[in-house]
Coordinates of C-alpha atoms in Angstrom, one line a residue:
M1 CA -31.9 5.8 -11.0
N2 CA -32.7 2.7 -12.9
R3 CA -36.4 2.3 -12.2
R4 CA -36.7 -1.2 -13.5
I5 CA -36.5 -3.2 -10.3
P6 CA -34.9 -5.5 -9.7
L7 CA -31.8 -4.5 -11.7
D8 CA -30.9 -7.7 -13.4
L9 CA -27.2 -7.8 -12.8
G10 CA -26.8 -10.8 -15.1
R11 CA -27.8 -8.7 -18.1
L12 CA -24.9 -6.2 -17.6
T13 CA -21.8 -6.4 -19.8
E14 CA -18.5 -7.0 -18.1
A15 CA -17.7 -3.3 -18.3
E16 CA -21.0 -2.4 -16.9
R17 CA -20.3 -4.5 -13.8
V18 CA -17.7 -2.1 -12.5
F19 CA -19.0 0.7 -10.2
D20 CA -17.4 3.5 -8.4
L21 CA -18.8 2.3 -5.1
I22 CA -20.9 -0.6 -3.9
V23 CA -23.1 -0.2 -0.9
V24 CA -24.5 -3.4 0.8
G25 CA -27.8 -2.9 2.6
A26 CA -30.7 -0.5 1.8
G27 CA -31.7 0.5 5.3
G28 CA -31.5 4.1 6.4
A29 CA -27.7 4.1 6.5
G30 CA -27.2 2.3 3.2
L31 CA -29.6 4.5 1.4
T32 CA -27.9 7.5 2.8
A33 CA -24.4 6.3 1.8
A34 CA -25.6 5.5 -1.8
L35 CA -27.5 8.8 -2.1
C36 CA -24.5 10.9 -0.9
A37 CA -22.2 9.1 -3.3
A38 CA -24.6 9.6 -6.2
I39 CA -25.0 13.3 -5.3
D40 CA -21.2 13.6 -5.6
G41 CA -21.3 12.1 -9.1
A42 CA -20.4 8.5 -8.5
R43 CA -21.8 5.5 -10.3
V44 CA -23.0 3.6 -7.3
L45 CA -24.7 0.2 -6.8
L46 CA -26.9 -0.3 -3.8
V47 CA -27.4 -4.0 -3.0
E48 CA -30.3 -5.2 -0.9
R49 CA -30.7 -8.8 0.2
T50 CA -34.5 -8.6 0.6
A51 CA -37.2 -7.6 -1.9
Q52 CA -37.9 -4.2 -0.2
V53 CA -35.8 -1.3 1.1
G54 CA -35.8 0.5 4.4
G55 CA -34.6 -2.2 6.8
T56 CA -35.4 -1.7 10.5
T57 CA -35.4 2.1 9.9
A58 CA -38.6 1.8 8.0
L59 CA -40.2 0.0 11.0
S60 CA -38.9 2.5 13.5
G61 CA -39.9 5.9 14.7
G62 CA -37.3 7.4 12.4
T63 CA -36.0 9.8 15.0
T64 CA -32.5 10.9 14.1
W65 CA -30.3 11.9 17.1
V66 CA -27.8 14.5 15.8
P67 CA -26.9 17.3 18.1
L68 CA -26.1 21.0 17.2
T69 CA -27.8 21.1 13.8
H70 CA -29.5 24.2 12.4
H71 CA -32.8 22.7 13.6
A72 CA -31.7 22.6 17.2
A73 CA -31.5 26.4 17.4
T74 CA -35.2 26.6 16.7
V75 CA -36.1 24.9 20.0
N76 CA -32.9 24.9 22.1
P77 CA -30.5 27.8 21.1
H78 CA -28.5 27.4 24.3
D79 CA -27.2 23.8 23.6
S80 CA -23.4 23.6 23.2
R81 CA -20.7 21.3 22.0
A82 CA -19.3 21.3 25.6
A83 CA -22.7 20.1 27.0
V84 CA -23.1 17.3 24.4
E85 CA -19.5 16.1 25.1
R86 CA -20.1 16.2 28.8
Y87 CA -23.3 14.2 28.4
L88 CA -21.7 11.5 26.2
D89 CA -18.6 11.3 28.3
L90 CA -20.7 10.6 31.3
A91 CA -23.1 8.2 29.6
V92 CA -20.8 6.3 27.3
G93 CA -17.4 6.7 29.0
E94 CA -15.0 3.9 28.1
H95 CA -17.7 1.7 26.5
A96 CA -16.6 3.1 23.0
P97 CA -13.7 5.1 21.7
R98 CA -14.1 8.8 22.3
A99 CA -12.7 9.5 18.8
L100 CA -15.8 8.1 17.2
R101 CA -18.2 10.4 19.1
Q102 CA -15.9 13.3 18.4
A103 CA -16.1 12.6 14.7
F104 CA -19.8 12.3 15.0
L105 CA -20.1 15.8 16.6
D106 CA -17.5 17.3 14.2
H107 CA -19.5 16.4 11.2
G108 CA -23.1 15.8 12.3
A109 CA -24.6 19.2 11.6
E110 CA -22.8 19.4 8.2
A111 CA -24.1 16.0 7.2
I112 CA -27.7 16.9 8.0
A113 CA -27.4 20.3 6.2
H114 CA -25.9 18.6 3.1
L115 CA -28.6 16.1 2.8
E116 CA -31.4 18.7 3.2
A117 CA -29.7 21.0 0.7
C118 CA -29.1 18.3 -2.0
S119 CA -32.1 15.9 -1.6
E120 CA -35.7 15.6 -0.6
V121 CA -34.8 14.5 3.0
R122 CA -36.2 16.8 5.6
W123 CA -36.2 16.9 9.4
R124 CA -37.5 19.1 12.2
A125 CA -36.6 19.3 15.8
Y126 CA -39.4 17.9 18.0
P127 CA -40.4 20.5 20.6
R128 CA -39.8 18.1 23.5
H129 CA -37.9 14.9 23.2
P130 CA -35.5 14.5 26.1
D131 CA -32.2 12.6 26.2
Y132 CA -32.9 9.2 27.8
L133 CA -30.3 9.7 30.6
S134 CA -31.7 13.1 31.4
E135 CA -30.4 12.9 35.0
L136 CA -26.8 13.3 33.6
E137 CA -25.0 16.6 33.3
G138 CA -25.1 17.9 29.8
S139 CA -28.4 16.3 28.8
T140 CA -31.2 18.3 27.2
V141 CA -34.9 18.0 26.8
C142 CA -35.0 19.1 23.2
G143 CA -33.1 19.9 20.1
R144 CA -30.9 16.9 19.5
A145 CA -33.6 14.5 18.4
L146 CA -34.8 15.3 14.8
E147 CA -38.1 14.0 13.4
P148 CA -38.5 13.2 9.7
L149 CA -41.1 15.4 8.1
P150 CA -44.2 13.6 6.9
F151 CA -43.9 12.4 3.3
D152 CA -46.4 11.8 0.5
G153 CA -45.6 8.3 -0.6
R154 CA -47.5 8.9 -3.9
Q155 CA -44.5 10.8 -5.1
L156 CA -42.7 7.4 -5.4
G157 CA -45.0 6.1 -8.0
A158 CA -44.2 2.4 -8.7
L159 CA -41.3 2.6 -6.3
F160 CA -43.8 2.8 -3.4
A161 CA -44.1 -1.0 -3.6
L162 CA -40.4 -1.2 -2.8
L163 CA -40.8 0.6 0.6
R164 CA -41.0 -1.8 3.6
A165 CA -44.4 -1.2 5.3
P166 CA -44.4 -0.3 9.0
I167 CA -45.3 -2.8 11.7
P168 CA -49.1 -3.2 11.1
E169 CA -49.9 -2.9 14.8
F170 CA -48.3 0.6 14.7
T171 CA -50.9 1.7 12.2
V172 CA -54.7 2.2 12.5
L173 CA -57.7 1.6 10.3
G174 CA -55.9 -0.8 7.9
G175 CA -52.6 0.9 7.3
M176 CA -52.9 4.5 8.3
M177 CA -49.6 5.7 9.8
V178 CA -49.7 8.0 12.9
D179 CA -46.9 9.7 14.8
R180 CA -46.9 11.0 18.3
T181 CA -48.6 14.2 17.3
D182 CA -51.4 12.4 15.4
I183 CA -52.0 10.0 18.4
N184 CA -52.5 12.9 20.7
H185 CA -55.0 14.5 18.3
L186 CA -56.9 11.3 17.7
L187 CA -57.2 10.7 21.5
G188 CA -58.3 14.3 22.0
M189 CA -60.6 14.8 19.0
T190 CA -63.8 14.8 21.2
R191 CA -62.3 17.4 23.5
S192 CA -60.6 19.9 21.2
L193 CA -61.8 21.5 17.9
R194 CA -58.1 21.7 16.8
S195 CA -57.7 18.0 17.4
A196 CA -61.0 17.2 15.7
R197 CA -59.9 19.1 12.6
H198 CA -56.5 17.3 12.6
A199 CA -58.2 13.9 12.9
A200 CA -60.7 14.7 10.2
R201 CA -57.8 15.5 7.8
L202 CA -56.1 12.3 8.6
L203 CA -59.2 10.2 8.2
S204 CA -60.3 11.7 5.0
R205 CA -56.9 11.4 3.4
H206 CA -56.7 7.7 4.5
A207 CA -60.2 7.0 3.1
I208 CA -59.0 8.2 -0.3
D209 CA -55.8 6.3 -0.1
R210 CA -57.6 3.0 0.6
M211 CA -59.5 3.3 -2.6
R212 CA -56.2 3.3 -4.6
H213 CA -53.5 1.8 -2.5
P214 CA -53.1 -1.2 -0.2
R215 CA -52.1 1.1 2.7
G216 CA -52.0 4.7 3.6
T217 CA -49.6 6.9 1.6
R218 CA -49.2 9.6 4.2
L219 CA -45.9 8.4 5.6
V220 CA -44.5 9.4 9.0
M221 CA -41.6 8.3 11.2
G222 CA -39.2 5.8 9.7
N223 CA -41.3 5.2 6.7
A224 CA -41.2 8.9 5.9
L225 CA -37.4 9.0 6.2
V226 CA -36.9 6.0 4.0
G227 CA -39.4 7.3 1.5
R228 CA -37.6 10.6 1.2
L229 CA -34.2 8.8 0.8
L230 CA -35.6 6.5 -1.9
L231 CA -37.2 9.3 -3.8
S232 CA -34.0 11.3 -3.7
L233 CA -31.9 8.3 -4.8
S234 CA -34.3 7.7 -7.7
R235 CA -33.5 11.2 -9.1
Q236 CA -29.8 10.5 -9.2
V237 CA -28.6 9.3 -12.7
G238 CA -25.6 7.4 -11.3
A239 CA -27.6 5.4 -8.7
H240 CA -28.6 1.8 -9.3
L241 CA -30.5 -0.5 -7.0
A242 CA -30.5 -4.3 -7.0
V243 CA -32.9 -6.0 -4.6
G244 CA -33.1 -9.7 -3.8
T245 CA -29.3 -9.6 -4.0
E246 CA -27.0 -10.9 -1.3
L247 CA -23.3 -10.3 -0.7
I248 CA -21.3 -13.5 -0.7
E249 CA -17.7 -12.5 -0.7
L250 CA -15.3 -9.5 -0.8
H251 CA -12.2 -9.6 -2.9
R252 CA -8.9 -7.8 -2.2
A253 CA -6.5 -7.0 -4.9
G254 CA -3.6 -9.4 -4.8
G255 CA -5.2 -11.2 -1.9
G256 CA -4.3 -8.4 0.6
G257 CA -4.8 -5.0 -1.1
H258 CA -7.7 -2.7 -1.8
I259 CA -11.2 -4.2 -2.0
E260 CA -11.6 -4.4 -5.8
A261 CA -14.7 -6.6 -6.2
V262 CA -17.5 -8.4 -4.6
T263 CA -19.4 -11.7 -5.4
V264 CA -23.1 -11.4 -5.0
A265 CA -26.0 -13.8 -5.5
Q266 CA -29.1 -12.8 -7.4
G267 CA -31.8 -15.1 -8.8
G268 CA -29.7 -18.2 -8.2
Q269 CA -26.8 -16.8 -10.1
R270 CA -23.4 -15.7 -8.7
L271 CA -21.8 -12.6 -10.2
R272 CA -18.6 -10.8 -9.6
L273 CA -18.9 -7.0 -9.6
G274 CA -15.9 -4.6 -9.6
T275 CA -15.5 -1.4 -7.6
R276 CA -13.0 1.4 -8.1
C277 CA -13.4 3.0 -4.7
G278 CA -14.5 0.1 -2.5
V279 CA -17.5 -1.2 -0.5
I280 CA -19.6 0.3 2.3
L281 CA -21.3 -2.2 4.5
A282 CA -24.7 -1.2 5.9
S283 CA -26.4 -4.6 6.1
G284 CA -28.0 -4.0 9.5
G285 CA -25.9 -6.0 11.9
F286 CA -25.6 -9.6 13.3
N287 CA -29.0 -10.1 14.9
R288 CA -30.3 -12.9 12.6
H289 CA -26.9 -14.7 12.2
P290 CA -27.5 -18.0 14.0
E291 CA -24.0 -18.6 15.3
R292 CA -23.3 -15.0 16.2
R293 CA -26.7 -14.6 17.9
A294 CA -26.2 -17.7 19.9
A295 CA -22.8 -16.5 21.1
L296 CA -23.7 -12.9 21.7
L297 CA -27.3 -13.1 22.8
P298 CA -27.5 -16.5 24.7
G299 CA -31.0 -17.4 25.7
I300 CA -32.7 -14.7 23.6
D301 CA -35.1 -16.3 21.1
L302 CA -35.0 -15.0 17.6
A303 CA -38.8 -14.9 17.8
W304 CA -38.5 -12.0 20.2
C305 CA -36.7 -9.8 17.7
P306 CA -38.9 -7.1 16.1
G307 CA -36.3 -6.0 13.5
A308 CA -36.4 -6.3 9.8
P309 CA -35.5 -9.6 8.2
G310 CA -32.4 -8.6 6.3
H311 CA -29.8 -8.3 9.1
T312 CA -28.4 -11.8 8.8
G313 CA -24.8 -10.8 9.7
R314 CA -23.5 -12.6 6.6
A315 CA -21.8 -9.3 5.6
H316 CA -19.8 -9.6 8.8
D317 CA -18.6 -13.1 7.7
A318 CA -17.4 -11.7 4.4
A319 CA -15.7 -8.8 6.1
E320 CA -13.9 -10.9 8.7
A321 CA -12.7 -13.2 5.8
V322 CA -10.7 -10.2 4.5
G323 CA -9.3 -9.2 7.9
A324 CA -12.0 -7.2 9.7
V325 CA -12.6 -7.7 13.4
P326 CA -15.5 -6.9 15.7
G327 CA -15.4 -3.9 18.1
A328 CA -14.5 -4.2 21.7
A329 CA -17.4 -5.2 24.1
G330 CA -19.4 -2.4 25.5
L331 CA -22.4 -2.2 27.9
S332 CA -24.4 -4.6 25.7
P333 CA -23.9 -6.2 22.2
A334 CA -27.5 -5.2 21.3
F335 CA -30.1 -2.6 22.0
W336 CA -33.3 -3.7 23.7
A337 CA -37.0 -3.2 24.3
P338 CA -39.7 -5.1 26.1
V339 CA -41.9 -6.8 23.4
S340 CA -45.1 -8.7 23.4
R341 CA -46.1 -11.3 20.8
R342 CA -49.3 -12.3 19.1
R343 CA -50.3 -14.5 16.2
R344 CA -51.9 -12.6 13.3
A345 CA -54.8 -13.8 11.3
D346 CA -52.5 -14.6 8.3
G347 CA -50.4 -16.9 10.5
S348 CA -47.4 -14.5 10.9
E349 CA -46.4 -13.3 14.4
A350 CA -46.5 -9.7 15.5
V351 CA -43.7 -8.7 17.8
F352 CA -44.7 -5.4 19.4
P353 CA -42.1 -3.1 21.1
H354 CA -43.5 -1.3 24.1
F355 CA -41.9 2.0 23.4
L356 CA -44.4 4.7 24.3
M357 CA -48.0 4.2 25.1
D358 CA -48.4 2.0 28.2
R359 CA -45.7 1.0 30.7
A360 CA -44.7 4.5 31.8
K361 CA -48.2 5.7 32.3
P362 CA -50.3 5.9 35.5
G363 CA -51.9 2.6 36.4
F364 CA -49.2 0.3 35.1
I365 CA -46.6 -1.9 36.8
S366 CA -44.4 -4.7 35.6
V367 CA -43.8 -7.8 37.7
N368 CA -41.6 -10.8 37.5
A369 CA -42.2 -14.5 38.2
R370 CA -42.3 -13.7 41.9
G371 CA -45.1 -11.2 41.4
E372 CA -42.8 -8.3 42.3
R373 CA -41.7 -5.2 40.6
F374 CA -38.1 -5.4 39.3
V375 CA -37.6 -2.2 37.3
N376 CA -38.5 1.4 36.9
E377 CA -41.3 1.1 34.4
S378 CA -40.7 4.6 33.1
T379 CA -37.0 4.0 32.2
S380 CA -35.8 3.8 28.6
Y381 CA -36.9 0.7 26.7
H382 CA -33.2 -0.3 26.5
L383 CA -32.6 -0.3 30.3
F384 CA -36.0 -2.0 30.7
G385 CA -34.9 -4.8 28.4
L386 CA -31.5 -5.1 30.2
A387 CA -33.2 -5.4 33.5
M388 CA -35.4 -8.2 32.2
Q389 CA -32.3 -10.3 31.5
R390 CA -30.7 -10.1 34.9
P391 CA -31.0 -13.6 36.4
E392 CA -31.8 -12.3 39.8
N393 CA -34.8 -10.5 38.5
Q394 CA -36.5 -13.7 37.1
A395 CA -38.2 -11.4 34.6
T396 CA -37.9 -13.4 31.3
P397 CA -40.8 -13.3 30.7
A398 CA -42.3 -10.5 32.7
W399 CA -45.8 -9.2 33.0
L400 CA -47.1 -5.7 32.3
V401 CA -50.1 -5.3 34.6
C402 CA -52.8 -2.5 34.6
D403 CA -56.3 -1.8 35.8
Q404 CA -59.4 -1.1 33.7
R405 CA -59.0 2.7 33.9
A406 CA -55.5 2.5 32.5
L407 CA -56.4 0.1 29.8
Q408 CA -59.2 2.4 28.7
A409 CA -57.0 5.5 28.8
Y410 CA -53.9 4.2 27.1
G411 CA -54.4 0.7 25.8
I412 CA -51.9 -2.0 26.5
G413 CA -49.5 -3.3 23.8
M414 CA -51.5 -4.2 20.8
V415 CA -54.8 -3.5 22.6
R416 CA -56.0 0.0 21.6
P417 CA -57.2 2.7 24.1
G418 CA -60.9 2.7 24.8
G419 CA -61.3 -0.7 26.3
Q420 CA -63.4 -2.1 23.4
G421 CA -62.9 -5.2 21.3
L422 CA -61.0 -7.1 24.0
A423 CA -62.5 -10.6 23.3
P424 CA -60.1 -11.6 20.5
F425 CA -57.1 -10.6 22.5
Q426 CA -58.4 -12.5 25.5
D427 CA -59.4 -15.6 23.5
D428 CA -56.0 -16.1 22.0
G429 CA -54.2 -15.5 25.4
Y430 CA -52.5 -12.2 24.5
L431 CA -54.5 -10.3 27.1
I432 CA -55.0 -12.0 30.4
S433 CA -57.9 -10.5 32.4
A434 CA -59.5 -11.2 35.8
P435 CA -62.0 -9.6 38.1
T436 CA -59.5 -9.6 41.1
L437 CA -55.8 -9.4 41.5
A438 CA -55.7 -12.8 43.1
E439 CA -57.4 -14.4 40.1
L440 CA -55.2 -12.6 37.7
A441 CA -52.1 -13.8 39.6
G442 CA -53.4 -17.4 39.3
R443 CA -53.8 -17.0 35.5
L444 CA -50.3 -15.5 35.3
G445 CA -48.7 -18.2 37.4
V446 CA -47.4 -15.8 40.0
P447 CA -48.0 -16.0 43.8
P448 CA -51.3 -14.2 44.5
Q449 CA -50.3 -12.9 47.9
A450 CA -47.2 -11.4 46.4
L451 CA -49.0 -9.7 43.5
R452 CA -51.6 -8.2 45.9
A453 CA -48.8 -6.9 48.2
T454 CA -46.9 -5.5 45.3
V455 CA -50.0 -3.6 44.0
A456 CA -50.9 -2.4 47.5
R457 CA -47.4 -1.0 48.0
F458 CA -47.4 0.6 44.6
N459 CA -50.8 2.2 45.2
T460 CA -49.5 3.8 48.4
L461 CA -46.5 5.2 46.6
A462 CA -48.7 6.4 43.7
E463 CA -51.0 8.3 46.0
R464 CA -47.9 10.1 47.4
G465 CA -46.5 10.7 44.0
E466 CA -43.1 9.3 45.0
D467 CA -41.8 5.9 44.0
L468 CA -39.4 5.1 46.9
D469 CA -38.6 1.7 45.4
F470 CA -37.5 2.5 41.9
G471 CA -37.6 6.3 41.5
R472 CA -40.2 6.3 38.8
G473 CA -41.0 9.7 37.4
V474 CA -38.0 11.6 38.8
T475 CA -36.2 12.6 35.5
A476 CA -37.3 14.8 32.6
Y477 CA -37.2 11.8 30.3
Q478 CA -39.4 9.7 32.5
R479 CA -41.9 12.4 33.1
N480 CA -42.1 13.1 29.4
M481 CA -43.2 9.4 29.0
G482 CA -46.0 9.9 31.5
D483 CA -49.4 11.5 31.2
A484 CA -49.1 15.3 31.3
A485 CA -52.9 15.5 31.9
W486 CA -52.8 13.1 34.9
R487 CA -54.3 14.8 38.0
G488 CA -52.0 13.1 40.5
P489 CA -48.7 14.5 41.8
N490 CA -46.6 12.4 39.4
P491 CA -47.4 11.9 35.7
N492 CA -46.0 8.4 35.8
L493 CA -47.7 7.1 38.9
G494 CA -51.3 6.1 39.4
P495 CA -52.9 3.4 41.4
L496 CA -54.3 0.1 40.1
Q497 CA -57.7 0.1 41.6
Q498 CA -60.5 -0.4 39.1
A499 CA -61.4 -4.0 38.2
P500 CA -61.1 -5.9 36.1
F501 CA -57.3 -6.2 36.0
H502 CA -55.3 -7.0 32.9
A503 CA -51.8 -8.2 31.9
V504 CA -49.7 -8.8 28.8
R505 CA -46.6 -11.1 28.7
L506 CA -43.3 -9.3 27.9
W507 CA -40.0 -10.6 26.5
P508 CA -36.6 -8.9 26.0
G509 CA -36.5 -8.1 22.3
D510 CA -33.3 -7.1 20.6
I511 CA -34.1 -4.1 18.4
G512 CA -30.7 -3.6 16.8
A513 CA -27.0 -4.5 17.0
A514 CA -24.6 -2.4 19.1
L515 CA -21.6 -4.7 18.5
G516 CA -20.4 -4.3 15.0
L517 CA -17.2 -4.2 13.0
A518 CA -14.4 -2.1 14.5
T519 CA -13.8 1.1 12.5
D520 CA -11.9 4.3 12.8
A521 CA -13.4 7.8 12.9
R522 CA -13.8 7.8 9.1
A523 CA -15.9 4.6 9.3
R524 CA -13.0 2.6 7.7
V525 CA -13.1 -1.0 8.8
L526 CA -10.1 -2.0 10.9
D527 CA -8.1 -5.3 11.2
A528 CA -6.7 -6.9 14.3
A529 CA -3.7 -4.6 14.2
G530 CA -5.9 -1.5 14.1
R531 CA -5.1 -0.8 10.4
A532 CA -7.8 0.1 7.9
V533 CA -8.8 -2.6 5.5
P534 CA -8.3 -0.6 2.2
G535 CA -11.6 0.1 0.4
L536 CA -13.9 -1.2 3.2
W537 CA -16.2 0.9 5.4
A538 CA -19.0 0.0 7.8
V539 CA -21.9 2.2 8.8
G540 CA -25.3 1.8 10.6
N541 CA -25.5 -1.3 12.7
D542 CA -22.6 -2.9 10.8
M543 CA -20.4 -0.3 12.5
H544 CA -19.5 -0.9 16.1
S545 CA -21.8 1.6 18.0
L546 CA -20.1 4.8 19.0
M547 CA -22.4 4.7 22.0
G548 CA -20.9 1.4 23.2
G549 CA -24.2 -0.3 23.8
V550 CA -25.5 2.7 25.8
Y551 CA -28.9 4.2 24.7
T552 CA -28.3 7.9 25.2
G553 CA -31.3 9.3 23.3
P554 CA -34.0 8.7 20.7
G555 CA -32.5 7.9 17.3
I556 CA -29.0 7.0 18.4
T557 CA -28.7 4.3 15.8
I558 CA -30.2 6.3 12.9
G559 CA -28.4 9.5 13.6
P560 CA -24.9 8.1 13.7
G561 CA -25.9 5.9 10.7
V562 CA -26.7 8.9 8.6
V563 CA -23.7 10.9 9.6
F564 CA -21.1 8.1 9.2
A565 CA -22.8 7.1 5.9
W566 CA -22.0 10.6 4.6
L567 CA -18.5 10.4 6.0
A568 CA -17.8 7.0 4.5
S569 CA -19.1 8.0 1.1
R570 CA -17.0 11.1 1.1
D571 CA -13.9 9.2 2.2
A572 CA -14.5 6.5 -0.3
L573 CA -14.8 8.9 -3.2
S574 CA -11.8 10.9 -2.2
A575 CA -9.7 8.2 -4.0
R576 CA -11.7 8.3 -7.1
S577 CA -9.3 10.5 -9.0
A578 CA -6.7 7.9 -8.7
A579 CA -8.9 5.1 -10.1
P580 CA -8.0 3.7 -13.5
A581 CA -11.3 4.8 -15.1
S582 CA -13.9 7.5 -14.7
P583 CA -17.6 6.8 -14.3
S584 CA -18.3 8.8 -17.5
S585 CA -16.2 6.3 -19.4
L586 CA -18.6 3.5 -18.5
P587 CA -21.9 3.0 -20.3
E588 CA -25.1 2.9 -18.3
P589 CA -26.7 -0.5 -17.8
S590 CA -28.4 -1.8 -20.9
N591 CA -31.8 -1.9 -19.1
A592 CA -31.5 1.6 -17.7

C-alpha cells in the first residue's frame, strides 16, 4: 500500500485516477472490502472522510458475530445451521428480508476462513458469550461470537498514528487497553497468583509503551481488529488509502448505467475518479446527518451518540441521487445503549456506553423520573435503550442507582471500581451521592417516597433471588452479565443497603444505524423498483441491517459487515474481466 498518507489525489495523472474499485469509508467493513479486493489483485482506493481509520469499529468491543465458523467447533461443536436459522427467524422475523440472513449464513464461515488464510486478521471464539435473546429457541451461549486476537500495534510503524484510538474512558493508566479477560485479572490480582502474573505482564508492557508512544500499543477488541486489517491492507501492492477525503457525488454512465466515477473532495479540491467495477459504500450510516437524524431519531440529541465522527450519511445522499432507496422500517432505525456523559479536562465530552460493568450487577437499579424501575437492568443494552424512549416510561433521562458496596465492587460508568477518587466526579455533577435514599432522591429530582419504596421492593426481591417485576437474571445472557462470584441466589440481584448511595444520569445513545440502503443478498444497492443499481454496493451500517433493528447477539453489526464486505468485493470484481483495461496496464501513483 502507498504508505505516504494522505495519498494526494491531486498529484495523480488522469490515467492514475482510474481504479478497479473504490471503497468509501475506512471502518471495519470498508477496510475489509478494500482488503478483500486487493487480495484478489484489484487496484483499489479506500476513501476515508476523517483523518483516521477504524470508524466506530475501532471504538467498539470488536466482537464479530458469525455463526458456524471453524472457531465455533472449538467451544460449541453441536451448533447447527438449523439452530441458527430458528433463532434468527424467531428474533428477526419479518423485520428484515430472510434472504439477507440466508446469504449471511451461506457465506459467513467462508469469509472468516478466507480472511484468516490471506491476511493478518485473526479471531477466536470466546468461551462464553451468549446470544442476547437467549430465551429463544436456537440460541447458544458460545461459539457464534468471535473475538479479535490481541494485536501489537508496533507492527504498524508510522501507520499506528492513523488508527483511531479507543474511547479514553475504556482504557486505564493513560491509554492501556483492556478486554474482558484483562479486567477480570486486574480485579482479581490480589486474590490469584495467575491474575497477579497476568496483571504484571500488562502493566510492565504498558510502562514500556508510555516511554515511546502516546498510548499503549497492545491492542484488543475493536482496535485490534482494525489494526490487523490496516496492517494487512498495507501489505497489498494494489491498495491505496486517501484520508481526509469525502465522497461528493456518484456518476452513472450515460446518466443511468453503471457507476463509472465518483467526485470526491480532498484538501479543498474536487476531483473526479474513475472506477472499472464500481463503488462499495461503507461510510458508517446516517447517524450524524442532520436531516436524516431529525426524521429518524426525533428527540435524540446528537450529543448522546458515542459513535465515531465520520458517519455523516452524505454517502446516502449521493446514493439516493443515483436511484438508491432506504430499506423498509424494522424494529428500530438505530441500535441503542444507555450512555452517561461527562466533560473532559480538555473540553471535549465523553459519552460512555454502559455495556458491561455496572447496570446488570447486584446492587444496581435504574429508575425513571417517577423514581420507579422501568426496565430489566440486565437486558441487552439495545433493549434498555429502547425502553428508555417509551413515553410512558418517562425515562429520558433515567438514573442508574447503586449503594456503596456495589460502587466499590464494580464502579459505575466512568467511576472505576474501588470507591476511590470520587470527588472530581461528584464536583462536576457526574456522580450524585447522598447519605440516604431520601436525600439522593432530592438531588435527582425524583419523589423521595417513591425511590425509597422502589428500593425496598427491590431489596425484598433481591433477597429472594427472584425479580417478580421484570424477570431480571432469568436468561443465560442476563446471568452472564451478572457477578458469578455473588453469594446470593441470583448473580444479577443484590440489595441496595450500604450508605452512601450513588447515581449517574443515563441517556439513550444511538450506537449505530440499523436503517440503511436497501440491498439484495449480494449487497448490491437496489432502486425503488427493486433493481440493482449497476456498480453500487453497500455494506456495514450503510447496508440496511439484516437483523432489522433487532440486536440478536454481540457483534451483529461487525459480523455481517465483514461477511458482506467480502461478498460485495467478490461480486464487484467478477465483472473485471469485461472492463476496458486491466489494472496491470495502469501505472502506480507517482508518489507510491
